Amino acid sequence: MITPGRRVSIVYGLWFCSVRCKQLEAERRKQKHRRLNKLDHETRRARDLRNKYGITVEIWEAMYDGQLGRCALCLTPLAEVTKICVDHDHATGRVRGLLCINCNHGLGKFKDSPEILRRAAAYVDTDAREREEVTAP
């Protein structure tokens, strides 16, 4: 209980009775962040794959090999991209494959909707045919 007349501040949705309490909480958060950053890259990768997608590094590597090291959509070699994304169905959580960041963002922009993607493909096909007709001799 906070006594009347005492100054109170709110940080991260928490009430602090004094500046010292606020400083202690900030230090606790910094220590936790430092501890997590000390984990090596492979340990963090394994933890993130398990927590976010429910897969192991071995499953990820099998997917990579199964796709011949290429993006599942555009077939760009994944070794050449800046970030390899694990594509998953947001409704079910089921992992679908590995994508380059551009394809992953593209699917996200189309809301993972097959219907919207089909309309987009038809739109691009129609435009390409019209350009061919205009440029044909």
PDB file of C-alpha atoms in Angstrom:
ATOM      1  CA  MET A   1       0.000   0.000   0.000  1.00  0.00           C
ATOM      2  CA  ILE A   2       1.283   3.406  -0.941  1.00  0.00           C
ATOM      3  CA  THR A   3       1.080   5.943   1.834  1.00  0.00           C
ATOM      4  CA  PRO A   4      -0.638   9.252   1.083  1.00  0.00           C
ATOM      5  CA  GLY A   5       1.695  12.113   0.249  1.00  0.00           C
ATOM      6  CA  ARG A   6       4.479   9.888  -1.098  1.00  0.00           C
ATOM      7  CA  ARG A   7       5.628  10.462  -4.633  1.00  0.00           C
ATOM      8  CA  VAL A   8       4.961   7.537  -6.917  1.00  0.00           C
ATOM      9  CA  SER A   9       6.119   6.884 -10.461  1.00  0.00           C
ATOM     10  CA  ILE A  10       4.932   4.385 -13.034  1.00  0.00           C
ATOM     11  CA  VAL A  11       7.364   2.537 -15.317  1.00  0.00           C
ATOM     12  CA  TYR A  12       6.491  -0.471 -17.513  1.00  0.00           C
ATOM     13  CA  GLY A  13       3.028  -0.431 -15.969  1.00  0.00           C
ATOM     14  CA  LEU A  14       4.481  -0.940 -12.473  1.00  0.00           C
ATOM     15  CA  TRP A  15       4.169   1.361  -9.494  1.00  0.00           C
ATOM     16  CA  PHE A  16       7.341   2.352  -7.658  1.00  0.00           C
ATOM     17  CA  CYS A  17       7.369   3.928  -4.248  1.00  0.00           C
ATOM     18  CA  SER A  18      10.689   5.715  -4.764  1.00  0.00           C
ATOM     19  CA  VAL A  19      13.376   6.561  -7.238  1.00  0.00           C
ATOM     20  CA  ARG A  20      15.543   3.843  -5.666  1.00  0.00           C
ATOM     21  CA  CYS A  21      12.927   1.159  -6.376  1.00  0.00           C
ATOM     22  CA  LYS A  22      12.746   2.337  -9.978  1.00  0.00           C
ATOM     23  CA  GLN A  23      16.555   2.130 -10.262  1.00  0.00           C
ATOM     24  CA  LEU A  24      16.591  -1.393  -8.806  1.00  0.00           C
ATOM     25  CA  GLU A  25      13.995  -2.560 -11.317  1.00  0.00           C
ATOM     26  CA  ALA A  26      15.948  -1.016 -14.197  1.00  0.00           C
ATOM     27  CA  GLU A  27      19.141  -2.759 -13.013  1.00  0.00           C
ATOM     28  CA  ARG A  28      17.303  -6.084 -12.725  1.00  0.00           C
ATOM     29  CA  ARG A  29      16.106  -5.744 -16.317  1.00  0.00           C
ATOM     30  CA  LYS A  30      19.618  -4.878 -17.540  1.00  0.00           C
ATOM     31  CA  GLN A  31      21.088  -7.924 -15.793  1.00  0.00           C
ATOM     32  CA  LYS A  32      18.488 -10.192 -17.393  1.00  0.00           C
ATOM     33  CA  HIS A  33      19.247  -8.712 -20.820  1.00  0.00           C
ATOM     34  CA  ARG A  34      23.012  -9.198 -20.307  1.00  0.00           C
ATOM     35  CA  ARG A  35      22.480 -12.794 -19.214  1.00  0.00           C
ATOM     36  CA  LEU A  36      20.433 -13.590 -22.320  1.00  0.00           C
ATOM     37  CA  ASN A  37      22.986 -11.897 -24.592  1.00  0.00           C
ATOM     38  CA  LYS A  38      25.779 -14.067 -23.180  1.00  0.00           C
ATOM     39  CA  LEU A  39      24.230 -17.106 -24.826  1.00  0.00           C
ATOM     40  CA  ASP A  40      26.159 -18.022 -27.938  1.00  0.00           C
ATOM     41  CA  HIS A  41      24.541 -17.729 -31.353  1.00  0.00           C
ATOM     42  CA  GLU A  42      23.764 -21.441 -31.781  1.00  0.00           C
ATOM     43  CA  THR A  43      22.150 -21.704 -28.339  1.00  0.00           C
ATOM     44  CA  ARG A  44      19.956 -18.668 -29.039  1.00  0.00           C
ATOM     45  CA  ARG A  45      19.049 -20.027 -32.462  1.00  0.00           C
ATOM     46  CA  ALA A  46      18.046 -23.402 -31.025  1.00  0.00           C
ATOM     47  CA  ARG A  47      16.000 -21.716 -28.279  1.00  0.00           C
ATOM     48  CA  ASP A  48      14.244 -19.389 -30.723  1.00  0.00           C
ATOM     49  CA  LEU A  49      13.380 -22.192 -33.176  1.00  0.00           C
ATOM     50  CA  ARG A  50      11.985 -24.302 -30.341  1.00  0.00           C
ATOM     51  CA  ASN A  51      10.029 -21.485 -28.683  1.00  0.00           C
ATOM     52  CA  LYS A  52       8.681 -19.751 -31.799  1.00  0.00           C
ATOM     53  CA  TYR A  53       8.072 -22.671 -34.163  1.00  0.00           C
ATOM     54  CA  GLY A  54       8.360 -25.870 -32.110  1.00  0.00           C
ATOM     55  CA  ILE A  55      11.176 -27.270 -34.263  1.00  0.00           C
ATOM     56  CA  THR A  56      14.779 -28.245 -33.608  1.00  0.00           C
ATOM     57  CA  VAL A  57      17.901 -27.132 -35.432  1.00  0.00           C
ATOM     58  CA  GLU A  58      18.042 -30.618 -36.984  1.00  0.00           C
ATOM     59  CA  ILE A  59      14.521 -30.206 -38.429  1.00  0.00           C
ATOM     60  CA  TRP A  60      15.485 -26.740 -39.747  1.00  0.00           C
ATOM     61  CA  GLU A  61      18.589 -28.204 -41.411  1.00  0.00           C
ATOM     62  CA  ALA A  62      16.523 -31.054 -42.923  1.00  0.00           C
ATOM     63  CA  MET A  63      14.102 -28.450 -44.355  1.00  0.00           C
ATOM     64  CA  TYR A  64      17.056 -26.492 -45.761  1.00  0.00           C
ATOM     65  CA  ASP A  65      18.474 -29.610 -47.399  1.00  0.00           C
ATOM     66  CA  GLY A  66      15.024 -30.687 -48.633  1.00  0.00           C
ATOM     67  CA  GLN A  67      14.630 -27.317 -50.383  1.00  0.00           C
ATOM     68  CA  LEU A  68      18.155 -27.683 -51.833  1.00  0.00           C
ATOM     69  CA  GLY A  69      19.205 -24.544 -49.969  1.00  0.00           C
ATOM     70  CA  ARG A  70      16.741 -22.362 -51.873  1.00  0.00           C
ATOM     71  CA  CYS A  71      13.766 -20.181 -50.981  1.00  0.00           C
ATOM     72  CA  ALA A  72      10.557 -22.207 -51.294  1.00  0.00           C
ATOM     73  CA  LEU A  73       8.922 -19.471 -53.437  1.00  0.00           C
ATOM     74  CA  CYS A  74      11.460 -17.596 -55.557  1.00  0.00           C
ATOM     75  CA  LEU A  75      14.186 -20.291 -55.517  1.00  0.00           C
ATOM     76  CA  THR A  76      16.884 -17.771 -54.574  1.00  0.00           C
ATOM     77  CA  PRO A  77      19.829 -19.542 -52.922  1.00  0.00           C
ATOM     78  CA  LEU A  78      19.319 -18.980 -49.192  1.00  0.00           C
ATOM     79  CA  ALA A  79      23.080 -18.659 -48.694  1.00  0.00           C
ATOM     80  CA  GLU A  80      22.868 -15.340 -50.580  1.00  0.00           C
ATOM     81  CA  VAL A  81      20.056 -13.723 -48.564  1.00  0.00           C
ATOM     82  CA  THR A  82      20.488 -11.580 -45.472  1.00  0.00           C
ATOM     83  CA  LYS A  83      17.891 -13.425 -43.402  1.00  0.00           C
ATOM     84  CA  ILE A  84      16.281 -16.846 -43.722  1.00  0.00           C
ATOM     85  CA  CYS A  85      12.720 -16.896 -42.410  1.00  0.00           C
ATOM     86  CA  VAL A  86      10.764 -19.880 -41.110  1.00  0.00           C
ATOM     87  CA  ASP A  87       7.373 -19.599 -42.794  1.00  0.00           C
ATOM     88  CA  HIS A  88       4.448 -20.858 -40.750  1.00  0.00           C
ATOM     89  CA  ASP A  89       0.667 -20.784 -40.810  1.00  0.00           C
ATOM     90  CA  HIS A  90      -0.406 -18.169 -38.272  1.00  0.00           C
ATOM     91  CA  ALA A  91      -3.727 -19.912 -37.690  1.00  0.00           C
ATOM     92  CA  THR A  92      -2.360 -23.388 -36.942  1.00  0.00           C
ATOM     93  CA  GLY A  93       1.316 -22.704 -36.190  1.00  0.00           C
ATOM     94  CA  ARG A  94       2.341 -25.420 -38.694  1.00  0.00           C
ATOM     95  CA  VAL A  95       5.735 -24.735 -40.298  1.00  0.00           C
ATOM     96  CA  ARG A  96       5.528 -24.635 -44.112  1.00  0.00           C
ATOM     97  CA  GLY A  97       9.107 -24.026 -45.206  1.00  0.00           C
ATOM     98  CA  LEU A  98      12.040 -21.632 -45.386  1.00  0.00           C
ATOM     99  CA  LEU A  99      11.761 -18.346 -47.269  1.00  0.00           C
ATOM    100  CA  CYS A 100      13.976 -15.405 -48.089  1.00  0.00           C
ATOM    101  CA  ILE A 101      12.971 -12.254 -46.239  1.00  0.00           C
ATOM    102  CA  ASN A 102      11.422 -10.671 -49.366  1.00  0.00           C
ATOM    103  CA  CYS A 103       9.082 -13.619 -49.986  1.00  0.00           C
ATOM    104  CA  ASN A 104       8.214 -13.799 -46.291  1.00  0.00           C
ATOM    105  CA  HIS A 105       7.282 -10.110 -46.265  1.00  0.00           C
ATOM    106  CA  GLY A 106       5.330 -10.546 -49.494  1.00  0.00           C
ATOM    107  CA  LEU A 107       3.242 -13.353 -48.025  1.00  0.00           C
ATOM    108  CA  GLY A 108       2.625 -11.217 -44.971  1.00  0.00           C
ATOM    109  CA  LYS A 109       1.463  -8.298 -47.103  1.00  0.00           C
ATOM    110  CA  PHE A 110      -1.002 -10.634 -48.831  1.00  0.00           C
ATOM    111  CA  LYS A 111      -2.164 -11.835 -45.398  1.00  0.00           C
ATOM    112  CA  ASP A 112      -1.215 -15.457 -46.258  1.00  0.00           C
ATOM    113  CA  SER A 113      -4.462 -15.585 -48.252  1.00  0.00           C
ATOM    114  CA  PRO A 114      -4.464 -18.000 -51.219  1.00  0.00           C
ATOM    115  CA  GLU A 115      -7.395 -16.094 -52.721  1.00  0.00           C
ATOM    116  CA  ILE A 116      -5.584 -12.757 -52.659  1.00  0.00           C
ATOM    117  CA  LEU A 117      -2.425 -14.393 -54.023  1.00  0.00           C
ATOM    118  CA  ARG A 118      -4.388 -15.975 -56.905  1.00  0.00           C
ATOM    119  CA  ARG A 119      -5.929 -12.589 -57.757  1.00  0.00           C
ATOM    120  CA  ALA A 120      -2.487 -10.967 -57.624  1.00  0.00           C
ATOM    121  CA  ALA A 121      -1.050 -13.643 -59.950  1.00  0.00           C
ATOM    122  CA  ALA A 122      -3.958 -13.199 -62.390  1.00  0.00           C
ATOM    123  CA  TYR A 123      -3.456  -9.423 -62.287  1.00  0.00           C
ATOM    124  CA  VAL A 124       0.258  -9.731 -63.099  1.00  0.00           C
ATOM    125  CA  ASP A 125      -0.430 -12.308 -65.858  1.00  0.00           C
ATOM    126  CA  THR A 126      -3.027 -10.041 -67.490  1.00  0.00           C
ATOM    127  CA  ASP A 127      -0.677  -7.071 -67.373  1.00  0.00           C
ATOM    128  CA  ALA A 128       2.166  -9.135 -68.896  1.00  0.00           C
ATOM    129  CA  ARG A 129      -0.084 -10.340 -71.753  1.00  0.00           C
ATOM    130  CA  GLU A 130      -1.228  -6.784 -72.495  1.00  0.00           C
ATOM    131  CA  ARG A 131       2.380  -5.572 -72.632  1.00  0.00           C
ATOM    132  CA  GLU A 132       3.278  -8.426 -75.023  1.00  0.00           C
ATOM    133  CA  GLU A 133       0.393  -7.441 -77.322  1.00  0.00           C
ATOM    134  CA  VAL A 134       1.506  -3.814 -77.383  1.00  0.00           C
ATOM    135  CA  THR A 135       5.164  -4.645 -78.094  1.00  0.00           C
ATOM    136  CA  ALA A 136       4.473  -7.425 -80.630  1.00  0.00           C
ATOM    137  CA  PRO A 137       5.225  -6.359 -84.263  1.00  0.00           C
TER     138      PRO A 137
END
